[in-house]
GROMACS .gro file of C-alpha atoms in nm:
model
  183
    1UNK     CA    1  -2.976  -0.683  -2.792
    2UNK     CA    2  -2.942  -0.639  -3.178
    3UNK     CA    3  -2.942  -0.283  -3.297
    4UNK     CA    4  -2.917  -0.140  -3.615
    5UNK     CA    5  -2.644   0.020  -3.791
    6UNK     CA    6  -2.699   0.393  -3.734
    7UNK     CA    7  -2.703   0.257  -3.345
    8UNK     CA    8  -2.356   0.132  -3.381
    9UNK     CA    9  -2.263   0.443  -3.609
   10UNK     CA   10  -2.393   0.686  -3.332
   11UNK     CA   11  -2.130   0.424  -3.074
   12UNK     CA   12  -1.821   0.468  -3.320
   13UNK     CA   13  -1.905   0.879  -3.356
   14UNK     CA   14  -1.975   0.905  -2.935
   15UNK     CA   15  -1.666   0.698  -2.900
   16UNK     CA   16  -1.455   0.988  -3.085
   17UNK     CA   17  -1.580   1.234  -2.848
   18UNK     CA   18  -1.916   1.402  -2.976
   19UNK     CA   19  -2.134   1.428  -2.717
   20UNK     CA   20  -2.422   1.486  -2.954
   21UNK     CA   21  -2.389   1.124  -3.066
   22UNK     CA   22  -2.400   1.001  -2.677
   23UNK     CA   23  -2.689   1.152  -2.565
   24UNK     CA   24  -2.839   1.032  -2.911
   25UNK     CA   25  -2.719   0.698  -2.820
   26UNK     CA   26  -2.798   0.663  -2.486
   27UNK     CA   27  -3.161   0.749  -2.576
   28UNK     CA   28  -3.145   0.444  -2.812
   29UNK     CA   29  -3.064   0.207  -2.643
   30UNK     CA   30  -3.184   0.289  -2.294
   31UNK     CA   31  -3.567   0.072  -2.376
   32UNK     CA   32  -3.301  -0.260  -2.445
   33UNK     CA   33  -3.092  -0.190  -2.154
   34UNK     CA   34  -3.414  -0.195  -1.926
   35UNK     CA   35  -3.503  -0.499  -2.071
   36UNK     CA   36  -3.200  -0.734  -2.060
   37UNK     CA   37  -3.167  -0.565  -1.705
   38UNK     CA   38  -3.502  -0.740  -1.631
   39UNK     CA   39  -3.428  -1.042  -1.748
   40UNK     CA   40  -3.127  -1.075  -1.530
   41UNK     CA   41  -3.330  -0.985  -1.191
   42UNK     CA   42  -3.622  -1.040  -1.048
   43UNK     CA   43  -3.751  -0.731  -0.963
   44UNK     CA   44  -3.849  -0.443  -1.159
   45UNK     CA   45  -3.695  -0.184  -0.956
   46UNK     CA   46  -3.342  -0.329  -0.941
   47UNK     CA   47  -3.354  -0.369  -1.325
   48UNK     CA   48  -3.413  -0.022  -1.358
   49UNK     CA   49  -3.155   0.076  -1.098
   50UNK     CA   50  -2.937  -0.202  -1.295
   51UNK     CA   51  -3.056   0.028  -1.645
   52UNK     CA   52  -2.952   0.372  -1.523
   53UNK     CA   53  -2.606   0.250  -1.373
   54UNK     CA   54  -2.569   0.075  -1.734
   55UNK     CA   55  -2.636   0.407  -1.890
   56UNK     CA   56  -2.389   0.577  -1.669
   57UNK     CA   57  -2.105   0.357  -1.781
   58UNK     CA   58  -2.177   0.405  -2.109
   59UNK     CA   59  -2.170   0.734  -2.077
   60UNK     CA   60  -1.799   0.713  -1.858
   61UNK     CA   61  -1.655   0.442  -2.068
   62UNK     CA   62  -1.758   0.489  -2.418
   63UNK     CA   63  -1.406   0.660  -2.514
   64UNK     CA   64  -1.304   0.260  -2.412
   65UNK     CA   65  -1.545   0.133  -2.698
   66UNK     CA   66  -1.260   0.048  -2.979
   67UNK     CA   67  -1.455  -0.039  -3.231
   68UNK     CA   68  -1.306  -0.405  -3.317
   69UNK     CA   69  -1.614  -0.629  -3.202
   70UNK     CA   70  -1.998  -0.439  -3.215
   71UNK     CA   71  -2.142  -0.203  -3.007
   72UNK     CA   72  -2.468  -0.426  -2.870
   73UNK     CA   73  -2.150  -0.676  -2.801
   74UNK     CA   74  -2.002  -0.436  -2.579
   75UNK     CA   75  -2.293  -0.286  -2.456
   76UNK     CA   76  -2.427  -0.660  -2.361
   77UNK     CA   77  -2.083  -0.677  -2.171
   78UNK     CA   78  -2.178  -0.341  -1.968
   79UNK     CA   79  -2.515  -0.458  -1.896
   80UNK     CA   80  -2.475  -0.807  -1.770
   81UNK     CA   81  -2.148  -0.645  -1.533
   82UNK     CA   82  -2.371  -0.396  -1.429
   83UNK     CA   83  -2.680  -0.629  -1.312
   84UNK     CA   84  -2.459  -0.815  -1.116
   85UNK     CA   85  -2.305  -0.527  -0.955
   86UNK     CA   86  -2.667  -0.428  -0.844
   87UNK     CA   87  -2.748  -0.735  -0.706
   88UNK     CA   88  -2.451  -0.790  -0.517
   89UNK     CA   89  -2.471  -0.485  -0.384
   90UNK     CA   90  -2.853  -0.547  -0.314
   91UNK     CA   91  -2.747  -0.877  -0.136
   92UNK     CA   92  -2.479  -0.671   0.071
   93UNK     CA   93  -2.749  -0.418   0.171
   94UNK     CA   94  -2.979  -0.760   0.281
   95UNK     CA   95  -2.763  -0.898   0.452
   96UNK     CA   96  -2.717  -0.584   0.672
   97UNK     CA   97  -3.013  -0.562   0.767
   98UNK     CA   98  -3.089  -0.876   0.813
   99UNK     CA   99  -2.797  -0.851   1.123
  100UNK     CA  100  -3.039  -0.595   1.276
  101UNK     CA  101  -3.370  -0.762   1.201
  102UNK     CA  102  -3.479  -1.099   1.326
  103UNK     CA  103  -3.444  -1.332   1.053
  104UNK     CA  104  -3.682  -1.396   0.803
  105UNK     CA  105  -3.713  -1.650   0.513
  106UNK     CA  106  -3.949  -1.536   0.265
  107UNK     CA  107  -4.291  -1.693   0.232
  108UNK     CA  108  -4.283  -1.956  -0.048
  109UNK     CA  109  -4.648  -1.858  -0.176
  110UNK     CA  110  -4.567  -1.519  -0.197
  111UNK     CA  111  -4.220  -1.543  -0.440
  112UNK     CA  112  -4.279  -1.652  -0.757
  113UNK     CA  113  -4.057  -1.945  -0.893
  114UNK     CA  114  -3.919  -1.723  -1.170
  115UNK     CA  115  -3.783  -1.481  -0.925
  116UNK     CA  116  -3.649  -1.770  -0.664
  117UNK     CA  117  -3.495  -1.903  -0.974
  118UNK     CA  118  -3.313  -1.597  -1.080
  119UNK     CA  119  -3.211  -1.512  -0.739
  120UNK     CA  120  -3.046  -1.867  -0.698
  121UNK     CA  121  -2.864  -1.852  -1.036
  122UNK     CA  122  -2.724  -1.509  -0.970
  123UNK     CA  123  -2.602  -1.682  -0.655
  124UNK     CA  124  -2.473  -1.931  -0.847
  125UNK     CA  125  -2.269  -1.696  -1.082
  126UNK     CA  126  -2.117  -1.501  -0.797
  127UNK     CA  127  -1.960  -1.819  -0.623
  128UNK     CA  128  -1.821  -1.889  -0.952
  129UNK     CA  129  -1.730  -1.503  -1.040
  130UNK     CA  130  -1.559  -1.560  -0.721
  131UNK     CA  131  -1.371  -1.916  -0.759
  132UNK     CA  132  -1.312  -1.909  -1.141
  133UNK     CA  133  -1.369  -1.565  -1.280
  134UNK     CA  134  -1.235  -1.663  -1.671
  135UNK     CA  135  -1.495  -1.906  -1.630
  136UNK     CA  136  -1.780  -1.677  -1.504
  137UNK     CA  137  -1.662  -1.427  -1.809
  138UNK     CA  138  -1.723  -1.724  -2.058
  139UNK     CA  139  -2.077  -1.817  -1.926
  140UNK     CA  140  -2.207  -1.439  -1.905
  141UNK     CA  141  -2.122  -1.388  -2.292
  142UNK     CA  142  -2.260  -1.677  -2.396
  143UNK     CA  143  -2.608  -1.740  -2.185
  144UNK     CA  144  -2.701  -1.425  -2.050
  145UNK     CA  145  -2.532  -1.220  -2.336
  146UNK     CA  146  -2.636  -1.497  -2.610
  147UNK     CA  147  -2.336  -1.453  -2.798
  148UNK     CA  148  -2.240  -1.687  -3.034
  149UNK     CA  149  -1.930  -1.922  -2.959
  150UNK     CA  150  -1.692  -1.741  -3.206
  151UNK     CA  151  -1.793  -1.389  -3.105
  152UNK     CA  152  -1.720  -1.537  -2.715
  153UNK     CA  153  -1.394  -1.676  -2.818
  154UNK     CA  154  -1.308  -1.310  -3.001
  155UNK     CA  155  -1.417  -1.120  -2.740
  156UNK     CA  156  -1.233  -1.287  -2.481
  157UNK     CA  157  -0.954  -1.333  -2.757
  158UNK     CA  158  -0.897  -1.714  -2.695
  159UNK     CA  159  -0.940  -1.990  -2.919
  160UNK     CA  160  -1.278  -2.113  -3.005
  161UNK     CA  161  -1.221  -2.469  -2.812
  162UNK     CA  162  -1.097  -2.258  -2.541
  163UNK     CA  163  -1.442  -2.088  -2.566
  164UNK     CA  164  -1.638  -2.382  -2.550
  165UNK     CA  165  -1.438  -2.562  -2.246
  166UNK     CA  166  -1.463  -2.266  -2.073
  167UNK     CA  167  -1.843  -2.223  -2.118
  168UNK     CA  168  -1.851  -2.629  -2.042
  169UNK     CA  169  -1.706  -2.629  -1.697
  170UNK     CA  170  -1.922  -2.331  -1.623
  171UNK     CA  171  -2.249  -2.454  -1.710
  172UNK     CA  172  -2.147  -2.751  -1.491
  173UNK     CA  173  -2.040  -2.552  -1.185
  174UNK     CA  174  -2.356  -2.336  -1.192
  175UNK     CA  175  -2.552  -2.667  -1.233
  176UNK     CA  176  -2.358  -2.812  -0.938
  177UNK     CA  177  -2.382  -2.459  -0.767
  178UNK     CA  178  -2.804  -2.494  -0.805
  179UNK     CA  179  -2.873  -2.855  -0.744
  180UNK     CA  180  -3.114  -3.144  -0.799
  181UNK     CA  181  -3.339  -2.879  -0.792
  182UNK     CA  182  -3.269  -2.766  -1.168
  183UNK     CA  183  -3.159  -3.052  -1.304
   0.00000   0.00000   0.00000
């Protein structure tokens, strides 16, 4: 999600309080938002469900925004936290149901391999959200929010070996996490 400099300028202004600048802002970037949110699930529904709650938080937590790293860097923060909030709480909601339902798996021919996929890595990345979240932190700005090593390491503000271990032991949990199946 690179966006241009009156982008981040509209950020810094809606940061200081003028709303002007946030609704400006929020009408920006709202086309990017939907589409990092569908790369992250599987369906488009829950990406835009995943878009609007980004929005919202923008909209709540831009007074947070500080200014010291970029505003995509922040935003791609907000985004990626907020897709996995929607599909945990999409998984919750299954799983409820599911107690008053018969089970059913899902017909193989009928879910496509990209959206099995995604499902089973966003698995993956809650079990190790859950077991090693300064891991899980590393991984999400680095693959999903394709930061660069030294913006991961400043962001996180650790040292840039510290970075890449991290994102290391991650990679091999979620590997681990997903199986033969991926490898």
């Amino acid at each position: 999600m690179a966006l241009d400099e009156t982008t981040e300028n509209l950020a810094r202004s809606a940061a200081q309080g003028d709303h002007r600048a946030l609704g400006e802002l929020l009408r920006r970037i709202e086309p990017d938002v939907l589409r990092h949110c569908e790369r992250l699930l599987p369906y488009r529904q829950d990406a835009e469900e995943a878009a609007q709650d980004t929005l919202l938080a923008v909209a709540r937590n831009i007074g947070r925004f500080e200014g010291r790293a970029k505003f995509s860097t922040w935003l791609h923060i907000v985004t990626a936290n907020c897709a996995r909030t929607t599909y945990r709480s999409l998984k919750r909601r299954s799983s409820e149901q599911a107690e008053e339902l018969p089970e059913q798996r899902p017909d193989p021919r009928r879910v496509s391999v990209i959206a099995g996929s995604r499902l089973d890595l966003l698995d993956a990345m809650e079990a190790l959200e859950a077991e090693k979240p300064d891991l899980a932190q590393a991984l999400v700005l680095r693959d999903i929010c394709q930061l660069d090593y030294a913006e991961v390491a400043e962001q996180l503000r650790i040292p840039l070996g510290t970075a890449k271990s991290r994102i290391h032991q991650a990679r091999k949990y979620v590997q681990t996490a997903l199986g033969e199946a991926y490898g």
